[in-house]
Tab-separated table of C-alpha atoms and ligand atoms in Angstrom:
chain	number	residue	atom	x	y	z
A	1	UNK	CA	-24.992	16.942	-47.708
A	2	UNK	CA	-22.935	16.603	-45.125
A	3	UNK	CA	-23.223	12.897	-45.024
A	4	UNK	CA	-22.934	11.939	-49.065
A	5	UNK	CA	-18.743	12.401	-49.421
A	6	UNK	CA	-17.092	14.061	-52.226
A	7	UNK	CA	-14.933	12.498	-54.658
A	8	UNK	CA	-11.755	13.575	-53.500
A	9	UNK	CA	-12.550	12.402	-49.727
A	10	UNK	CA	-13.152	8.991	-51.226
A	11	UNK	CA	-9.371	8.232	-53.394
A	12	UNK	CA	-8.379	8.645	-49.449
A	13	UNK	CA	-10.711	5.523	-48.381
A	14	UNK	CA	-8.651	2.407	-50.210
A	15	UNK	CA	-5.158	3.588	-48.731
A	16	UNK	CA	-7.127	3.974	-45.487
A	17	UNK	CA	-9.017	0.945	-45.713
A	18	UNK	CA	-5.747	-1.110	-47.227
A	19	UNK	CA	-2.778	0.253	-44.653
A	20	UNK	CA	-6.038	-0.400	-42.237
A	21	UNK	CA	-6.185	-4.543	-43.828
A	22	UNK	CA	-2.359	-3.903	-43.542
A	23	UNK	CA	-2.174	-3.298	-39.482
A	24	UNK	CA	-4.687	-5.914	-38.397
A	25	UNK	CA	-2.338	-7.973	-39.991
A	26	UNK	CA	0.804	-7.912	-38.705
A	27	UNK	CA	-1.440	-7.500	-35.527
A	28	UNK	CA	-2.747	-11.065	-35.167
A	29	UNK	CA	0.569	-12.147	-36.849
A	30	UNK	CA	2.331	-10.671	-33.479
A	31	UNK	CA	-0.507	-12.860	-31.376
A	32	UNK	CA	-0.223	-15.523	-33.106
A	33	UNK	CA	3.649	-15.858	-32.059
A	34	UNK	CA	3.510	-14.518	-29.326
A	35	UNK	CA	2.070	-17.383	-27.050
A	36	UNK	CA	3.617	-17.943	-23.891
A	37	UNK	CA	6.466	-20.620	-23.923
A	38	UNK	CA	7.163	-22.087	-20.294
A	39	UNK	CA	5.127	-22.151	-17.212
A	40	UNK	CA	7.440	-22.566	-14.200
A	41	UNK	CA	6.077	-24.081	-10.845
A	42	UNK	CA	7.694	-25.525	-8.434
A	43	UNK	CA	10.807	-23.133	-7.812
A	44	UNK	CA	10.967	-19.207	-5.948
A	45	UNK	CA	13.936	-18.109	-8.052
A	46	UNK	CA	11.944	-19.180	-11.239
A	47	UNK	CA	8.549	-17.280	-10.255
A	48	UNK	CA	10.385	-14.596	-9.034
A	49	UNK	CA	12.451	-14.667	-13.027
A	50	UNK	CA	8.674	-15.114	-14.925
A	51	UNK	CA	7.319	-12.127	-12.283
A	52	UNK	CA	10.064	-9.896	-14.068
A	53	UNK	CA	10.067	-11.011	-17.449
A	54	UNK	CA	6.191	-10.679	-17.469
A	55	UNK	CA	6.979	-7.605	-16.595
A	56	UNK	CA	9.430	-6.671	-19.178
A	57	UNK	CA	8.573	-8.957	-22.154
A	58	UNK	CA	5.184	-10.235	-22.808
A	59	UNK	CA	1.778	-8.129	-23.327
A	60	UNK	CA	4.160	-5.547	-25.512
A	61	UNK	CA	1.152	-5.622	-27.690
A	62	UNK	CA	-1.122	-2.722	-26.644
A	63	UNK	CA	0.361	1.023	-26.425
A	64	UNK	CA	-1.042	0.975	-22.960
A	65	UNK	CA	0.653	-2.138	-21.022
A	66	UNK	CA	4.180	-1.059	-22.679
A	67	UNK	CA	3.516	2.319	-21.394
A	68	UNK	CA	3.359	0.017	-17.285
A	69	UNK	CA	6.689	-1.419	-18.231
A	70	UNK	CA	8.610	-0.674	-15.422
A	71	UNK	CA	11.886	0.700	-15.993
A	72	UNK	CA	14.406	-2.144	-15.904
A	73	UNK	CA	15.560	-2.017	-11.838
A	74	UNK	CA	18.917	-0.583	-11.754
A	75	UNK	CA	19.597	-0.455	-8.620
A	76	UNK	CA	21.000	-4.114	-7.642
A	77	UNK	CA	18.551	-6.199	-5.606
A	78	UNK	CA	20.171	-5.534	-2.098
A	79	UNK	CA	20.303	-1.262	-2.540
A	80	UNK	CA	18.045	-0.189	0.477
A	81	UNK	CA	14.552	0.326	-0.282
A	82	UNK	CA	12.501	3.507	0.059
A	83	UNK	CA	8.739	3.270	2.217
A	84	UNK	CA	6.613	6.151	1.660
A	85	UNK	CA	3.725	6.231	4.268
A	86	UNK	CA	0.590	7.215	4.772
A	87	UNK	CA	-0.042	7.868	8.052
A	88	UNK	CA	-4.204	8.883	8.899
A	89	UNK	CA	-6.245	9.839	11.818
A	90	UNK	CA	-9.162	11.451	13.512
A	91	UNK	CA	-10.641	13.523	16.024
A	92	UNK	CA	-8.278	13.277	19.163
A	93	UNK	CA	-5.457	11.150	17.128
A	94	UNK	CA	-2.848	13.830	16.790
A	95	UNK	CA	-1.421	13.267	19.841
A	96	UNK	CA	-0.918	8.902	18.645
A	97	UNK	CA	-0.167	10.001	15.298
A	98	UNK	CA	2.606	12.501	16.655
A	99	UNK	CA	3.653	9.534	18.509
A	100	UNK	CA	3.799	6.429	15.493
A	101	UNK	CA	5.239	9.261	12.967
A	102	UNK	CA	8.496	9.610	15.283
A	103	UNK	CA	9.072	5.870	16.193
A	104	UNK	CA	8.274	5.015	12.441
A	105	UNK	CA	10.748	7.478	11.281
A	106	UNK	CA	13.781	7.207	8.578
A	107	UNK	CA	15.062	9.459	7.016
A	108	UNK	CA	14.955	7.574	3.520
A	109	UNK	CA	11.042	7.080	4.367
A	110	UNK	CA	8.422	10.355	2.711
A	111	UNK	CA	5.193	10.332	5.607
A	112	UNK	CA	2.045	12.143	4.968
A	113	UNK	CA	0.449	12.230	7.299
A	114	UNK	CA	-3.292	13.434	7.234
A	115	UNK	CA	-5.683	14.818	10.521
A	116	UNK	CA	-9.524	14.609	8.570
A	117	UNK	CA	-11.978	16.799	8.516
A	118	UNK	CA	-13.229	15.886	12.107
A	119	UNK	CA	-10.220	17.334	14.408
A	120	UNK	CA	-10.472	20.483	14.868
A	121	UNK	CA	-8.597	23.279	13.814
A	122	UNK	CA	-6.427	23.447	16.701
A	123	UNK	CA	-5.233	20.032	16.421
A	124	UNK	CA	-4.646	19.901	13.118
A	125	UNK	CA	-1.996	23.276	13.562
A	126	UNK	CA	-0.470	21.623	16.611
A	127	UNK	CA	-0.238	18.773	14.413
A	128	UNK	CA	1.247	20.987	11.392
A	129	UNK	CA	3.673	23.047	14.322
A	130	UNK	CA	5.243	19.888	15.903
A	131	UNK	CA	6.469	18.505	12.460
A	132	UNK	CA	7.491	21.990	11.314
A	133	UNK	CA	9.450	22.863	14.631
A	134	UNK	CA	10.948	19.167	15.058
A	135	UNK	CA	15.153	19.463	14.549
A	136	UNK	CA	15.476	15.530	13.008
A	137	UNK	CA	11.798	16.494	10.083
A	138	UNK	CA	12.523	20.201	9.045
A	139	UNK	CA	16.012	19.214	8.273
A	140	UNK	CA	15.717	16.245	6.385
A	141	UNK	CA	12.267	17.567	5.013
A	142	UNK	CA	10.570	14.356	3.984
A	143	UNK	CA	7.315	13.887	5.808
A	144	UNK	CA	4.495	16.262	4.751
A	145	UNK	CA	1.217	17.422	6.532
A	146	UNK	CA	-1.925	17.637	4.455
A	147	UNK	CA	-2.597	20.810	5.582
A	148	UNK	CA	-6.137	20.422	3.185
A	149	UNK	CA	-7.509	18.241	5.216
A	150	UNK	CA	-10.431	15.824	3.759
A	151	UNK	CA	-13.443	14.206	5.078
A	152	UNK	CA	-13.534	10.779	5.616
A	153	UNK	CA	-15.918	8.561	6.350
A	154	UNK	CA	-15.165	6.164	8.096
A	155	UNK	CA	-16.811	2.366	5.483
A	156	UNK	CA	-17.122	4.330	2.766
A	157	UNK	CA	-15.125	5.610	-0.924
A	158	UNK	CA	-14.478	9.041	1.000
A	159	UNK	CA	-10.921	6.566	2.214
A	160	UNK	CA	-10.071	5.054	-0.295
A	161	UNK	CA	-10.272	8.372	-2.188
A	162	UNK	CA	-7.880	9.828	0.793
A	163	UNK	CA	-5.994	7.339	0.247
A	164	UNK	CA	-5.087	7.901	-3.286
A	165	UNK	CA	-4.762	11.448	-2.602
A	166	UNK	CA	-1.870	11.059	-0.144
A	167	UNK	CA	-0.584	8.679	-2.957
A	168	UNK	CA	-0.590	11.050	-5.121
A	169	UNK	CA	1.760	13.706	-3.268
A	170	UNK	CA	3.549	10.886	-3.010
A	171	UNK	CA	4.278	10.421	-6.351
A	172	UNK	CA	4.576	13.903	-7.380
A	173	UNK	CA	7.120	14.851	-4.365
A	174	UNK	CA	9.510	13.124	-5.466
A	175	UNK	CA	7.907	10.007	-5.714
A	176	UNK	CA	11.509	8.229	-5.412
A	177	UNK	CA	10.135	5.245	-3.702
A	178	UNK	CA	9.177	1.656	-3.388
A	179	UNK	CA	5.992	1.244	-1.262
A	180	UNK	CA	3.839	2.273	0.378
A	181	UNK	CA	2.369	1.404	3.360
A	182	UNK	CA	-1.457	2.905	4.353
A	183	UNK	CA	-1.523	3.708	8.152
A	184	UNK	CA	-3.827	4.588	11.329
A	185	UNK	CA	-3.058	6.395	14.482
A	186	UNK	CA	-3.403	3.779	16.052
A	187	UNK	CA	-1.509	1.477	14.480
A	188	UNK	CA	1.974	0.596	15.365
A	189	UNK	CA	5.254	-0.340	14.528
A	190	UNK	CA	6.736	-3.799	16.238
A	191	UNK	CA	10.444	-3.690	14.568
A	192	UNK	CA	12.452	-0.605	14.066
A	193	UNK	CA	13.050	1.031	10.481
A	194	UNK	CA	16.457	-0.196	9.391
A	195	UNK	CA	15.592	-3.790	10.530
A	196	UNK	CA	12.696	-3.437	8.330
A	197	UNK	CA	14.204	-2.094	5.547
A	198	UNK	CA	16.963	-4.425	5.442
A	199	UNK	CA	14.374	-7.521	5.365
A	200	UNK	CA	12.779	-5.789	2.636
A	201	UNK	CA	16.572	-5.196	0.581
A	202	UNK	CA	17.040	-9.143	-0.603
A	203	UNK	CA	12.576	-8.816	-2.086
A	204	UNK	CA	12.100	-7.690	-5.420
A	205	UNK	CA	9.934	-4.558	-6.081
A	206	UNK	CA	7.539	-5.894	-7.590
A	207	UNK	CA	5.135	-7.233	-4.572
A	208	UNK	CA	2.424	-6.175	-3.410
A	209	UNK	CA	1.446	-7.403	-0.153
A	210	UNK	CA	-2.207	-7.262	0.108
A	211	UNK	CA	-4.705	-9.822	2.063
A	212	UNK	CA	-7.308	-10.546	-0.606
A	213	UNK	CA	-9.568	-13.526	-1.249
A	214	UNK	CA	-12.005	-14.099	-3.803
A	215	UNK	CA	-14.338	-16.282	-1.612
A	216	UNK	CA	-16.594	-12.767	-0.330
A	217	UNK	CA	-19.220	-15.582	1.078
A	218	UNK	CA	-21.317	-13.088	3.116
A	219	UNK	CA	-20.080	-10.032	2.279
A	220	UNK	CA	-21.903	-10.684	-1.773
A	221	UNK	CA	-25.796	-10.355	0.016
A	222	UNK	CA	-24.086	-7.658	2.513
A	223	UNK	CA	-21.455	-4.951	1.005
A	224	UNK	CA	-21.413	-5.950	-2.750
A	225	UNK	CA	-25.543	-6.009	-3.558
A	226	UNK	CA	-26.781	-2.981	-1.283
A	227	UNK	CA	-26.395	0.707	-2.400
A	228	UNK	CA	-24.549	2.827	-0.007
A	229	UNK	CA	-24.370	6.476	0.249
A	230	UNK	CA	-21.362	8.965	1.628
A	231	UNK	CA	-22.056	12.109	3.290
A	232	UNK	CA	-18.580	12.889	2.911
A	233	UNK	CA	-18.675	13.322	-0.989
A	234	UNK	CA	-20.646	16.588	-0.637
A	235	UNK	CA	-20.615	17.821	3.121
A	236	UNK	CA	-18.202	19.348	5.627
A	237	UNK	CA	-20.024	17.661	8.473
A	238	UNK	CA	-19.421	13.596	9.398
A	239	UNK	CA	-22.337	11.113	9.999
A	240	UNK	CA	-22.382	7.625	8.803
A	241	UNK	CA	-22.981	6.388	5.022
A	242	UNK	CA	-26.780	5.761	4.601
A	243	UNK	CA	-28.530	2.813	2.500
A	244	UNK	CA	-30.522	3.149	-0.839
A	245	UNK	CA	-33.230	0.675	-0.949
A	246	UNK	CA	-32.529	-1.003	-3.944
A	247	UNK	CA	-29.640	-3.436	-4.267
A	248	UNK	CA	-28.015	-4.164	-7.455
A	249	UNK	CA	-26.569	-7.273	-9.257
A	250	UNK	CA	-22.953	-7.993	-8.494
A	251	UNK	CA	-20.453	-6.395	-10.611
A	252	UNK	CA	-19.703	-9.526	-13.928
A	253	UNK	CA	-17.322	-7.028	-15.223
A	254	UNK	CA	-14.653	-7.999	-12.688
A	255	UNK	CA	-14.279	-10.383	-10.112
A	256	UNK	CA	-14.474	-8.614	-6.781
A	257	UNK	CA	-12.149	-9.095	-4.349
A	258	UNK	CA	-11.745	-9.102	-0.784
A	259	UNK	CA	-9.979	-8.284	2.072
A	260	UNK	CA	-7.106	-6.337	4.672
A	261	UNK	CA	-7.813	-2.601	4.736
A	262	UNK	CA	-3.857	-2.562	5.453
A	263	UNK	CA	-1.108	-3.129	2.599
A	264	UNK	CA	1.224	-2.401	1.384
A	265	UNK	CA	1.360	-1.438	-2.230
A	266	UNK	CA	4.517	-1.662	-4.942
A	267	UNK	CA	5.412	1.951	-6.532
A	268	UNK	CA	4.493	0.295	-10.148
A	269	UNK	CA	0.738	-0.719	-8.702
A	270	UNK	CA	0.466	2.785	-7.399
A	271	UNK	CA	1.060	4.994	-10.281
A	272	UNK	CA	-0.793	2.103	-12.504
A	273	UNK	CA	-4.226	3.305	-10.088
A	274	UNK	CA	-3.814	7.262	-10.280
A	275	UNK	CA	-2.396	8.177	-13.575
A	276	UNK	CA	-4.867	5.556	-14.165
A	277	UNK	CA	-3.192	4.663	-18.167
A	278	UNK	CA	-5.759	2.315	-18.498
A	279	UNK	CA	-9.882	1.980	-17.516
A	280	UNK	CA	-9.780	-0.532	-14.463
A	281	UNK	CA	-8.788	1.000	-11.950
A	282	UNK	CA	-11.438	4.276	-12.606
A	283	UNK	CA	-14.112	1.801	-13.549
A	284	UNK	CA	-13.876	0.247	-10.417
A	285	UNK	CA	-13.313	3.485	-8.692
A	286	UNK	CA	-16.087	4.614	-9.581
A	287	UNK	CA	-18.232	0.799	-8.997
A	288	UNK	CA	-16.890	1.436	-5.583
A	289	UNK	CA	-17.835	4.601	-4.905
A	290	UNK	CA	-21.378	3.483	-3.431
A	291	UNK	CA	-19.846	0.307	-1.725
A	292	UNK	CA	-19.632	-0.391	1.716
A	293	UNK	CA	-16.060	-0.837	2.920
A	294	UNK	CA	-14.415	0.312	-0.083
A	295	UNK	CA	-11.290	0.144	1.480
A	296	UNK	CA	-11.409	-3.346	1.616
A	297	UNK	CA	-11.817	-4.540	-1.328
A	298	UNK	CA	-10.750	-1.248	-4.173
A	299	UNK	CA	-7.356	-2.288	-4.529
A	300	UNK	CA	-7.744	-5.553	-3.847
A	301	UNK	CA	-10.448	-6.255	-7.101
A	302	UNK	CA	-8.421	-3.657	-9.371
A	303	UNK	CA	-4.828	-5.560	-8.497
A	304	UNK	CA	-6.059	-8.588	-8.931
A	305	UNK	CA	-7.864	-8.230	-12.385
A	306	UNK	CA	-5.445	-6.354	-14.243
A	307	UNK	CA	-2.901	-9.733	-15.441
A	308	UNK	CA	0.279	-7.198	-15.398
A	309	UNK	CA	-0.342	-6.854	-11.202
A	310	UNK	CA	-2.247	-9.996	-10.871
A	311	UNK	CA	0.715	-12.325	-10.214
A	312	UNK	CA	2.614	-9.930	-7.990
A	313	UNK	CA	0.331	-10.129	-4.476
A	314	UNK	CA	2.119	-11.769	-1.185
A	315	UNK	CA	-1.564	-12.384	0.610
A	316	UNK	CA	-0.034	-10.223	4.008
A	317	UNK	CA	-1.042	-7.521	4.704
A	318	UNK	CA	1.565	-6.560	7.457
A	319	UNK	CA	0.111	-6.470	9.999
A	320	UNK	CA	-1.129	-8.795	13.950
A	321	UNK	CA	-4.629	-7.783	13.694
A	322	UNK	CA	-6.735	-9.615	17.102
A	323	UNK	CA	-10.211	-10.043	15.720
A	324	UNK	CA	-12.757	-12.126	17.567
A	325	UNK	CA	-14.768	-14.986	15.963
A	326	UNK	CA	-16.320	-14.566	13.989
A	327	UNK	CA	-15.089	-10.812	12.855
A	328	UNK	CA	-17.085	-7.806	14.047
A	329	UNK	CA	-16.678	-4.509	12.575
A	330	UNK	CA	-13.755	-3.446	14.766
A	331	UNK	CA	-10.775	-5.391	16.171
A	332	UNK	CA	-10.089	-5.956	19.900
A	333	UNK	CA	-8.143	-3.280	21.382
A	334	UNK	CA	-4.336	-5.147	21.899
A	335	UNK	CA	-3.012	-4.353	25.759
A	336	UNK	CA	0.075	-6.151	28.053
A	337	UNK	CA	-1.850	-9.661	27.294
A	338	UNK	CA	-1.069	-9.343	23.856
A	339	UNK	CA	2.217	-8.175	23.934
A	340	UNK	CA	4.319	-12.500	23.206
A	341	UNK	CA	1.041	-13.027	20.615
A	342	UNK	CA	2.398	-10.286	18.898
A	343	UNK	CA	6.190	-10.560	18.667
A	344	UNK	CA	5.298	-14.316	17.868
A	345	UNK	CA	3.408	-12.789	15.026
A	346	UNK	CA	6.194	-12.042	13.372
A	347	UNK	CA	4.495	-9.190	11.902
A	348	UNK	CA	5.815	-5.823	11.018
A	349	UNK	CA	3.445	-3.474	12.756
A	350	UNK	CA	0.384	-4.004	14.579
A	351	UNK	CA	-3.438	-2.787	15.422
A	352	UNK	CA	-5.810	-1.446	16.580
A	353	UNK	CA	-3.879	0.088	20.027
A	354	UNK	CA	-5.410	2.031	22.761
A	355	UNK	CA	-4.123	6.053	23.440
A	356	UNK	CA	-0.697	6.008	25.722
A	357	UNK	CA	-1.333	2.601	26.545
A	358	UNK	CA	1.177	0.879	28.731
A	359	UNK	CA	1.576	-1.578	26.022
A	360	UNK	CA	3.562	0.380	23.434
A	361	UNK	CA	5.850	1.605	25.611
A	362	UNK	CA	6.308	-1.896	26.096
A	363	UNK	CA	7.115	-1.791	22.232
A	364	UNK	CA	9.374	1.187	22.868
A	365	UNK	CA	11.076	-0.393	25.335
A	366	UNK	CA	12.160	-3.285	24.262
A	367	UNK	CA	11.656	-3.826	20.299
A	368	UNK	CA	12.645	-0.929	18.845
A	369	UNK	CA	14.291	0.745	21.559
A	370	UNK	CA	13.291	4.343	21.554
A	371	UNK	CA	15.035	7.178	22.791
A	372	UNK	CA	12.962	8.149	25.717
A	373	UNK	CA	14.453	12.127	25.314
A	374	UNK	CA	13.423	12.499	21.560
A	375	UNK	CA	11.282	10.290	20.562
A	376	UNK	CA	13.527	8.906	17.733
A	377	UNK	CA	14.566	5.162	17.213
A	378	UNK	CA	17.964	5.687	16.488
A	379	UNK	CA	19.328	3.478	13.387
A	380	UNK	CA	22.132	3.422	12.211
A	381	UNK	CA	21.455	6.589	10.265
A	382	UNK	CA	21.639	8.762	13.289
A	383	UNK	CA	24.912	9.276	14.182
A	384	UNK	CA	25.281	10.215	10.727
A	385	UNK	CA	22.886	12.306	10.673
A	386	UNK	CA	24.603	14.185	13.379
A	387	UNK	CA	28.016	13.660	11.428
A	388	UNK	CA	27.305	15.229	8.383
A	389	UNK	CA	26.366	18.192	7.305
A	390	UNK	CA	24.109	17.985	4.036
A	391	UNK	CA	20.528	18.456	4.691
A	392	UNK	CA	20.053	15.651	2.273
A	393	UNK	CA	20.875	12.313	4.349
A	394	UNK	CA	21.052	9.156	2.044
A	395	UNK	CA	21.579	5.531	2.542
A	396	UNK	CA	23.256	4.227	-0.879
A	397	UNK	CA	23.836	0.458	1.039
A	398	UNK	CA	22.539	-1.855	3.364
A	399	UNK	CA	25.825	-1.066	5.582
A	400	UNK	CA	24.635	2.523	6.402
A	401	UNK	CA	21.824	0.609	8.299
A	402	UNK	CA	21.679	-0.533	11.393
A	403	UNK	CA	19.405	-3.991	11.753
A	404	UNK	CA	18.542	-4.753	15.736
A	405	UNK	CA	20.331	-8.412	16.556
A	406	UNK	CA	18.438	-11.025	17.986
A	407	UNK	CA	16.537	-9.094	20.972
A	408	UNK	CA	15.673	-11.292	24.023
A	409	UNK	CA	12.624	-9.511	26.328
A	410	UNK	CA	11.881	-10.759	29.529
A	411	UNK	CA	9.949	-13.817	29.087
A	412	UNK	CA	12.923	-15.264	27.113
A	413	UNK	CA	11.399	-15.162	24.017
A	414	UNK	CA	13.583	-15.080	20.745
A	415	UNK	CA	12.427	-11.567	18.774
A	416	UNK	CA	14.640	-11.666	15.578
A	417	UNK	CA	14.208	-9.571	12.393
A	418	UNK	CA	15.589	-12.674	10.182
A	419	UNK	CA	12.157	-14.602	11.175
A	420	UNK	CA	10.163	-12.081	9.246
A	421	UNK	CA	12.101	-12.691	6.406
A	422	UNK	CA	11.945	-15.953	6.683
A	423	UNK	CA	8.430	-16.060	7.595
A	424	UNK	CA	7.334	-13.536	4.508
A	425	UNK	CA	9.051	-15.531	1.801
A	426	UNK	CA	7.883	-18.742	3.562
A	427	UNK	CA	4.415	-16.821	2.701
A	428	UNK	CA	5.673	-16.042	-0.731
A	429	UNK	CA	6.231	-19.413	-2.239
A	430	UNK	CA	3.290	-20.297	-0.948
A	431	UNK	CA	1.236	-17.949	-3.091
A	432	UNK	CA	3.069	-18.555	-6.026
A	433	UNK	CA	2.128	-21.930	-5.711
A	434	UNK	CA	-0.993	-21.502	-5.299
A	435	UNK	CA	-1.602	-19.340	-8.205
A	436	UNK	CA	0.159	-21.550	-10.107
A	437	UNK	CA	-2.531	-24.778	-9.158
A	438	UNK	CA	-5.118	-22.577	-10.103
A	439	UNK	CA	-4.180	-21.014	-13.512
A	440	UNK	CA	-3.755	-24.529	-14.451
B	501	NAG	C1	-6.099	2.768	4.909
B	501	NAG	O1	-6.060	3.746	6.075
B	501	NAG	C2	-7.132	3.580	6.881
B	501	NAG	C3	-6.710	4.512	7.985
B	501	NAG	O2	-6.474	5.693	8.900
B	501	NAG	C4	-7.410	2.531	7.163
B	501	NAG	O3	-9.140	2.814	7.952
B	501	NAG	C5	-7.764	1.699	5.956
B	501	NAG	O4	-8.598	1.841	5.456
B	501	NAG	C6	-7.347	1.733	5.270
B	501	NAG	N1	-6.712	0.774	3.723
B	501	NAG	C7	-7.283	2.416	2.072
B	501	NAG	C8	-7.658	1.388	0.636
B	501	NAG	O5	-7.812	3.007	2.680
B	502	NAG	C1	18.646	9.879	23.469
B	502	NAG	O1	19.492	10.276	22.526
B	502	NAG	C2	20.036	11.604	23.612
B	502	NAG	C3	20.639	12.147	21.925
B	502	NAG	O2	19.479	12.981	21.163
B	502	NAG	C4	21.629	10.395	23.895
B	502	NAG	O3	22.791	11.892	24.360
B	502	NAG	C5	20.548	9.810	25.014
B	502	NAG	O4	22.168	8.422	26.284
B	502	NAG	C6	19.788	8.533	24.442
B	502	NAG	N1	19.480	8.369	25.661
B	502	NAG	C7	19.328	6.993	25.502
B	502	NAG	C8	18.585	6.235	26.371
B	502	NAG	O5	19.370	6.090	24.640
B	503	NAG	C1	29.152	21.765	10.398
B	503	NAG	O1	28.807	22.862	9.904
B	503	NAG	C2	29.575	23.140	11.387
B	503	NAG	C3	29.014	25.337	11.500
B	503	NAG	O2	28.012	25.824	10.411
B	503	NAG	C4	30.099	23.429	12.001
B	503	NAG	O3	30.799	23.941	13.446
B	503	NAG	C5	30.781	21.496	11.884
B	503	NAG	O4	32.094	21.552	12.414
B	503	NAG	C6	30.270	20.905	11.350
B	503	NAG	N1	30.732	19.724	11.218
B	503	NAG	C7	30.597	18.857	10.393
B	503	NAG	C8	30.638	16.688	11.205
B	503	NAG	O5	31.279	18.986	9.190
B	504	NAG	C1	0.131	-15.191	-14.375
B	504	NAG	O1	-1.305	-15.770	-13.583
B	504	NAG	C2	-2.180	-16.286	-14.751
B	504	NAG	C3	-3.516	-17.431	-13.438
B	504	NAG	O2	-3.961	-16.045	-12.549
B	504	NAG	C4	-1.249	-17.559	-15.776
B	504	NAG	O3	-2.292	-17.738	-16.835
B	504	NAG	C5	0.135	-16.297	-16.029
B	504	NAG	O4	0.340	-17.085	-17.201
B	504	NAG	C6	0.414	-15.961	-15.323
B	504	NAG	N1	1.552	-15.431	-15.593
B	504	NAG	C7	2.630	-15.153	-15.292
B	504	NAG	C8	3.775	-14.039	-16.275
B	504	NAG	O5	3.083	-15.833	-14.421
């Protein structure tokens, strides 16, 4: 009975079919007429304009891509960008987390700090109190402590879940930032925020700094084939991931990428991952739920498989990390002996530092000029914040920043921010040249 259509219902069928046909005709006409017209290769400027045109012009065929189109940036390129930081730690990291937060602090940025469930309630409370009682944090109100802590398994997908959680909070609370940066309590900045913001102010906001490669090599057998379970997904107590005896074949629906777990991601890309209007970030997330060391692959795989973002990557993680050769699971701890290497690397961040190591004091003194009594790095914001009475401090132009002049440290190594800038731009050119070659 139900399967047999009534005659009145059938009468609707014909117009429906006709309109469907018309629609598909229109779509195919649009498809054939919108073939890419040019593909500049050599010049950085052309590459830059290419990103913009690809984000604003092409791909308007599908509703999803329409949603992705970012608003045309009304801000001039030189306006001051804002950063959104996640700083996370575990048991015993409270002190170093607070120190890293102070060294990174700038009122224009946003911060989410998280001590995971393994840290004792006392330690987590100390963090809450420290942030609440700080004169500057409470006045500006841009530091948020995640009080309902997550259990985070090192190497497991709960690490990615935690990063996505923090990114979602940062989107919800204001969301007026340009880049998201994921750090841990054992990271430390090598440049002041004024320097960093000044440098970034001249870069296109679409860029994603994510070190990645499709050459997964040994990881194919050791990472992509095993199936692991992260106990952090269902247990309240921390334990390592465990393996299942079955192996699976390597994913074919998308290409797997791997790279550094440290990155700086654009606002648009974070929205793409969190809102999930395209199914790719969600599918890949579920795939990575059983993947060993998913933080070293999730964002890399999503960004490189999403055509609207794959050309926005800069293959650099903005960190100085000292690995063994061949790399082991953990990098070296950085000490005073690594100082000049670190400075020469031109990276804005470094890891991994032992707690309260003297090298941190040297960085404070020579690179950041951190104030010994209040712990902040006094940038251009500090005096202004003291001279105005409103809580909503804002930096409107790069003139409000106080990028340091080239600093000379004891051994006579010149250290200047412009060097980093040049290094980044060079990388950027190089990456573009590479992707263009690959695609042709
Ligand atoms: C984010 O930060 C943590 C440090 O707490 C790190 O271990 C993790 O791998 C990072 N990356 C991602 C993608 O979660
Ligand atoms: C540290 O900051 C305070 C104000 O908070 C200031 O009076 C003092 O001079 C600063 N110290 C240094 C060494 O800059
Ligand atoms: C800020 O407000 C206090 C009183 O609340 C006042 O004494 C002080 O002069 C004000 N400072 C500025 C820079 O307006
Ligand atoms: C982006 O890169 C792909 C290859 O990875 C290429 O086919 C495409 O034309 C590029 N698009 C733009 C807008 O540069």
